[in-house]
Amino acid sequence: MSPSPVLAAWASGDHGPLSEALAEHVTFSSPVADYHGRADVAHMLGLIAGVLEGVERTGEWGGERDAVYALAARVGGQDVQGLLREERTGTGKLTHVTLFLRPYPVLRTAIGRMREALERTPLPSGRG
């Protein structure tokens, strides 16, 4: 199984190389909405890196083209658990990334922080 470039970026805080791991027409399905295209998805994943604290991979399932990673993190000092699903092309580029987070009260806090982050730094496409 390939390591997760998304989890690596979130854990390290260095999301610069993340864009290179994304296919041009990648989709990111967040708990709130879907985002399309490399620039917008890289931007969203980078903003999430600023919201999730202390990201740790706690499990993984799947293969080379479709993998699910369990994660633990904190949002505002509260524990959150999640699943990150990554779908890849045959060359390893990410085509679809889906994030699930729980529990709901912490997810709501994360959504509020993402809203604030998007107000400060809107999507490159101007959508959303």
PDB file of C-alpha atoms in Angstrom:
ATOM      1  CA  MET A   1       0.000   0.000   0.000  1.00  0.00           C
ATOM      2  CA  SER A   2       1.274   3.469  -0.867  1.00  0.00           C
ATOM      3  CA  PRO A   3       1.718   5.933   1.981  1.00  0.00           C
ATOM      4  CA  SER A   4      -0.840   8.731   2.149  1.00  0.00           C
ATOM      5  CA  PRO A   5       0.534  12.009   0.799  1.00  0.00           C
ATOM      6  CA  VAL A   6      -2.407  13.808   2.427  1.00  0.00           C
ATOM      7  CA  LEU A   7      -1.761  12.415   5.911  1.00  0.00           C
ATOM      8  CA  ALA A   8       1.965  13.043   5.475  1.00  0.00           C
ATOM      9  CA  ALA A   9       1.258  16.695   4.650  1.00  0.00           C
ATOM     10  CA  TRP A  10      -1.161  17.110   7.556  1.00  0.00           C
ATOM     11  CA  ALA A  11       1.198  15.468  10.035  1.00  0.00           C
ATOM     12  CA  SER A  12       4.271  17.423   8.926  1.00  0.00           C
ATOM     13  CA  GLY A  13       2.582  20.755   8.228  1.00  0.00           C
ATOM     14  CA  ASP A  14       4.389  20.860   4.870  1.00  0.00           C
ATOM     15  CA  HIS A  15       1.664  20.761   2.238  1.00  0.00           C
ATOM     16  CA  GLY A  16       3.761  22.268  -0.550  1.00  0.00           C
ATOM     17  CA  PRO A  17       4.493  18.943  -2.289  1.00  0.00           C
ATOM     18  CA  LEU A  18       0.861  17.835  -1.995  1.00  0.00           C
ATOM     19  CA  SER A  19      -0.178  19.483  -5.265  1.00  0.00           C
ATOM     20  CA  GLU A  20       2.179  17.203  -7.200  1.00  0.00           C
ATOM     21  CA  ALA A  21       0.400  14.129  -5.761  1.00  0.00           C
ATOM     22  CA  LEU A  22      -2.966  15.295  -7.137  1.00  0.00           C
ATOM     23  CA  ALA A  23      -4.360  14.491 -10.570  1.00  0.00           C
ATOM     24  CA  GLU A  24      -5.435  17.557 -12.559  1.00  0.00           C
ATOM     25  CA  HIS A  25      -9.148  16.708 -12.240  1.00  0.00           C
ATOM     26  CA  VAL A  26      -9.061  15.487  -8.613  1.00  0.00           C
ATOM     27  CA  THR A  27     -12.130  15.728  -6.374  1.00  0.00           C
ATOM     28  CA  PHE A  28     -12.078  16.281  -2.622  1.00  0.00           C
ATOM     29  CA  SER A  29     -15.237  15.276  -0.758  1.00  0.00           C
ATOM     30  CA  SER A  30     -15.230  17.010   2.605  1.00  0.00           C
ATOM     31  CA  PRO A  31     -17.862  16.544   5.304  1.00  0.00           C
ATOM     32  CA  VAL A  32     -19.530  19.683   3.894  1.00  0.00           C
ATOM     33  CA  ALA A  33     -19.035  19.853   0.119  1.00  0.00           C
ATOM     34  CA  ASP A  34     -17.148  18.546  -2.913  1.00  0.00           C
ATOM     35  CA  TYR A  35     -14.246  20.510  -4.414  1.00  0.00           C
ATOM     36  CA  HIS A  36     -12.855  19.919  -7.890  1.00  0.00           C
ATOM     37  CA  GLY A  37      -9.543  20.570  -9.593  1.00  0.00           C
ATOM     38  CA  ARG A  38      -5.952  20.434  -8.418  1.00  0.00           C
ATOM     39  CA  ALA A  39      -5.691  24.066  -7.292  1.00  0.00           C
ATOM     40  CA  ASP A  40      -8.869  24.090  -5.177  1.00  0.00           C
ATOM     41  CA  VAL A  41      -8.262  20.640  -3.694  1.00  0.00           C
ATOM     42  CA  ALA A  42      -4.647  21.438  -2.781  1.00  0.00           C
ATOM     43  CA  HIS A  43      -5.857  24.676  -1.188  1.00  0.00           C
ATOM     44  CA  MET A  44      -8.547  22.900   0.852  1.00  0.00           C
ATOM     45  CA  LEU A  45      -6.204  20.148   2.005  1.00  0.00           C
ATOM     46  CA  GLY A  46      -3.674  22.788   3.009  1.00  0.00           C
ATOM     47  CA  LEU A  47      -6.275  24.685   5.039  1.00  0.00           C
ATOM     48  CA  ILE A  48      -7.297  21.478   6.784  1.00  0.00           C
ATOM     49  CA  ALA A  49      -3.660  21.066   7.848  1.00  0.00           C
ATOM     50  CA  GLY A  50      -4.122  24.271   9.837  1.00  0.00           C
ATOM     51  CA  VAL A  51      -7.309  23.036  11.515  1.00  0.00           C
ATOM     52  CA  LEU A  52      -6.334  19.474  12.445  1.00  0.00           C
ATOM     53  CA  GLU A  53      -3.673  19.329  15.148  1.00  0.00           C
ATOM     54  CA  GLY A  54      -1.415  16.372  15.932  1.00  0.00           C
ATOM     55  CA  VAL A  55      -2.588  14.174  13.069  1.00  0.00           C
ATOM     56  CA  GLU A  56      -1.640  10.517  13.515  1.00  0.00           C
ATOM     57  CA  ARG A  57      -2.408   7.560  11.269  1.00  0.00           C
ATOM     58  CA  THR A  58      -3.995   4.811  13.389  1.00  0.00           C
ATOM     59  CA  GLY A  59      -4.812   2.224  10.725  1.00  0.00           C
ATOM     60  CA  GLU A  60      -4.913   1.511   6.992  1.00  0.00           C
ATOM     61  CA  TRP A  61      -6.719  -0.786   4.578  1.00  0.00           C
ATOM     62  CA  GLY A  62      -6.675  -1.284   0.853  1.00  0.00           C
ATOM     63  CA  GLY A  63      -4.277  -1.486  -2.006  1.00  0.00           C
ATOM     64  CA  GLU A  64      -2.326   0.622  -4.438  1.00  0.00           C
ATOM     65  CA  ARG A  65      -5.287   2.321  -6.166  1.00  0.00           C
ATOM     66  CA  ASP A  66      -7.813   2.624  -3.331  1.00  0.00           C
ATOM     67  CA  ALA A  67      -6.877   2.956   0.329  1.00  0.00           C
ATOM     68  CA  VAL A  68      -8.531   4.019   3.572  1.00  0.00           C
ATOM     69  CA  TYR A  69      -6.533   5.466   6.441  1.00  0.00           C
ATOM     70  CA  ALA A  70      -7.834   5.848   9.992  1.00  0.00           C
ATOM     71  CA  LEU A  71      -6.614   8.944  11.800  1.00  0.00           C
ATOM     72  CA  ALA A  72      -6.701  10.645  15.152  1.00  0.00           C
ATOM     73  CA  ALA A  73      -6.199  14.369  15.662  1.00  0.00           C
ATOM     74  CA  ARG A  74      -7.392  17.324  17.696  1.00  0.00           C
ATOM     75  CA  VAL A  75      -9.416  20.395  16.816  1.00  0.00           C
ATOM     76  CA  GLY A  76      -9.225  23.167  19.373  1.00  0.00           C
ATOM     77  CA  GLY A  77      -7.895  20.720  21.965  1.00  0.00           C
ATOM     78  CA  GLN A  78     -10.748  18.235  21.405  1.00  0.00           C
ATOM     79  CA  ASP A  79     -10.120  14.724  20.117  1.00  0.00           C
ATOM     80  CA  VAL A  80     -11.423  13.802  16.691  1.00  0.00           C
ATOM     81  CA  GLN A  81     -11.265  10.535  14.779  1.00  0.00           C
ATOM     82  CA  GLY A  82     -11.601  10.126  11.075  1.00  0.00           C
ATOM     83  CA  LEU A  83     -11.212   8.139   7.928  1.00  0.00           C
ATOM     84  CA  LEU A  84      -9.444   9.372   4.823  1.00  0.00           C
ATOM     85  CA  ARG A  85     -10.126   7.529   1.568  1.00  0.00           C
ATOM     86  CA  GLU A  86      -7.741   8.040  -1.335  1.00  0.00           C
ATOM     87  CA  GLU A  87      -8.367   6.794  -4.864  1.00  0.00           C
ATOM     88  CA  ARG A  88      -5.424   6.811  -7.293  1.00  0.00           C
ATOM     89  CA  THR A  89      -4.668   6.441 -10.972  1.00  0.00           C
ATOM     90  CA  GLY A  90      -2.369   3.671 -12.170  1.00  0.00           C
ATOM     91  CA  THR A  91       0.504   6.165 -11.939  1.00  0.00           C
ATOM     92  CA  GLY A  92      -0.288   6.984  -8.308  1.00  0.00           C
ATOM     93  CA  LYS A  93      -1.907  10.416  -8.711  1.00  0.00           C
ATOM     94  CA  LEU A  94      -4.833  11.041  -6.376  1.00  0.00           C
ATOM     95  CA  THR A  95      -8.158  11.282  -8.235  1.00  0.00           C
ATOM     96  CA  HIS A  96     -10.578  11.368  -5.301  1.00  0.00           C
ATOM     97  CA  VAL A  97      -9.989  12.095  -1.628  1.00  0.00           C
ATOM     98  CA  THR A  98     -12.816  11.728   0.911  1.00  0.00           C
ATOM     99  CA  LEU A  99     -12.646  12.808   4.564  1.00  0.00           C
ATOM    100  CA  PHE A 100     -14.965  11.595   7.305  1.00  0.00           C
ATOM    101  CA  LEU A 101     -14.675  13.044  10.846  1.00  0.00           C
ATOM    102  CA  ARG A 102     -16.416  12.405  14.154  1.00  0.00           C
ATOM    103  CA  PRO A 103     -17.759  13.204  16.728  1.00  0.00           C
ATOM    104  CA  TYR A 104     -20.207  15.768  15.436  1.00  0.00           C
ATOM    105  CA  PRO A 105     -19.538  18.529  18.034  1.00  0.00           C
ATOM    106  CA  VAL A 106     -15.836  18.542  17.116  1.00  0.00           C
ATOM    107  CA  LEU A 107     -16.702  18.362  13.411  1.00  0.00           C
ATOM    108  CA  ARG A 108     -18.851  21.494  13.864  1.00  0.00           C
ATOM    109  CA  THR A 109     -15.880  23.272  15.428  1.00  0.00           C
ATOM    110  CA  ALA A 110     -13.691  22.191  12.500  1.00  0.00           C
ATOM    111  CA  ILE A 111     -16.305  23.408   9.998  1.00  0.00           C
ATOM    112  CA  GLY A 112     -16.347  26.817  11.693  1.00  0.00           C
ATOM    113  CA  ARG A 113     -12.561  27.063  11.566  1.00  0.00           C
ATOM    114  CA  MET A 114     -12.541  26.054   7.898  1.00  0.00           C
ATOM    115  CA  ARG A 115     -15.163  28.725   7.138  1.00  0.00           C
ATOM    116  CA  GLU A 116     -12.914  31.335   8.785  1.00  0.00           C
ATOM    117  CA  ALA A 117      -9.859  30.059   6.910  1.00  0.00           C
ATOM    118  CA  LEU A 118     -11.723  30.236   3.588  1.00  0.00           C
ATOM    119  CA  GLU A 119     -12.807  33.800   4.352  1.00  0.00           C
ATOM    120  CA  ARG A 120      -9.128  34.737   4.891  1.00  0.00           C
ATOM    121  CA  THR A 121      -7.834  32.773   1.892  1.00  0.00           C
ATOM    122  CA  PRO A 122     -10.586  31.945  -0.640  1.00  0.00           C
ATOM    123  CA  LEU A 123     -10.381  29.108  -3.151  1.00  0.00           C
ATOM    124  CA  PRO A 124      -8.168  29.865  -6.177  1.00  0.00           C
ATOM    125  CA  SER A 125     -11.165  29.299  -8.492  1.00  0.00           C
ATOM    126  CA  GLY A 126     -13.281  31.837  -6.591  1.00  0.00           C
ATOM    127  CA  ARG A 127     -16.013  29.196  -6.145  1.00  0.00           C
ATOM    128  CA  GLY A 128     -17.388  28.264  -2.735  1.00  0.00           C
TER     129      GLY A 128
END
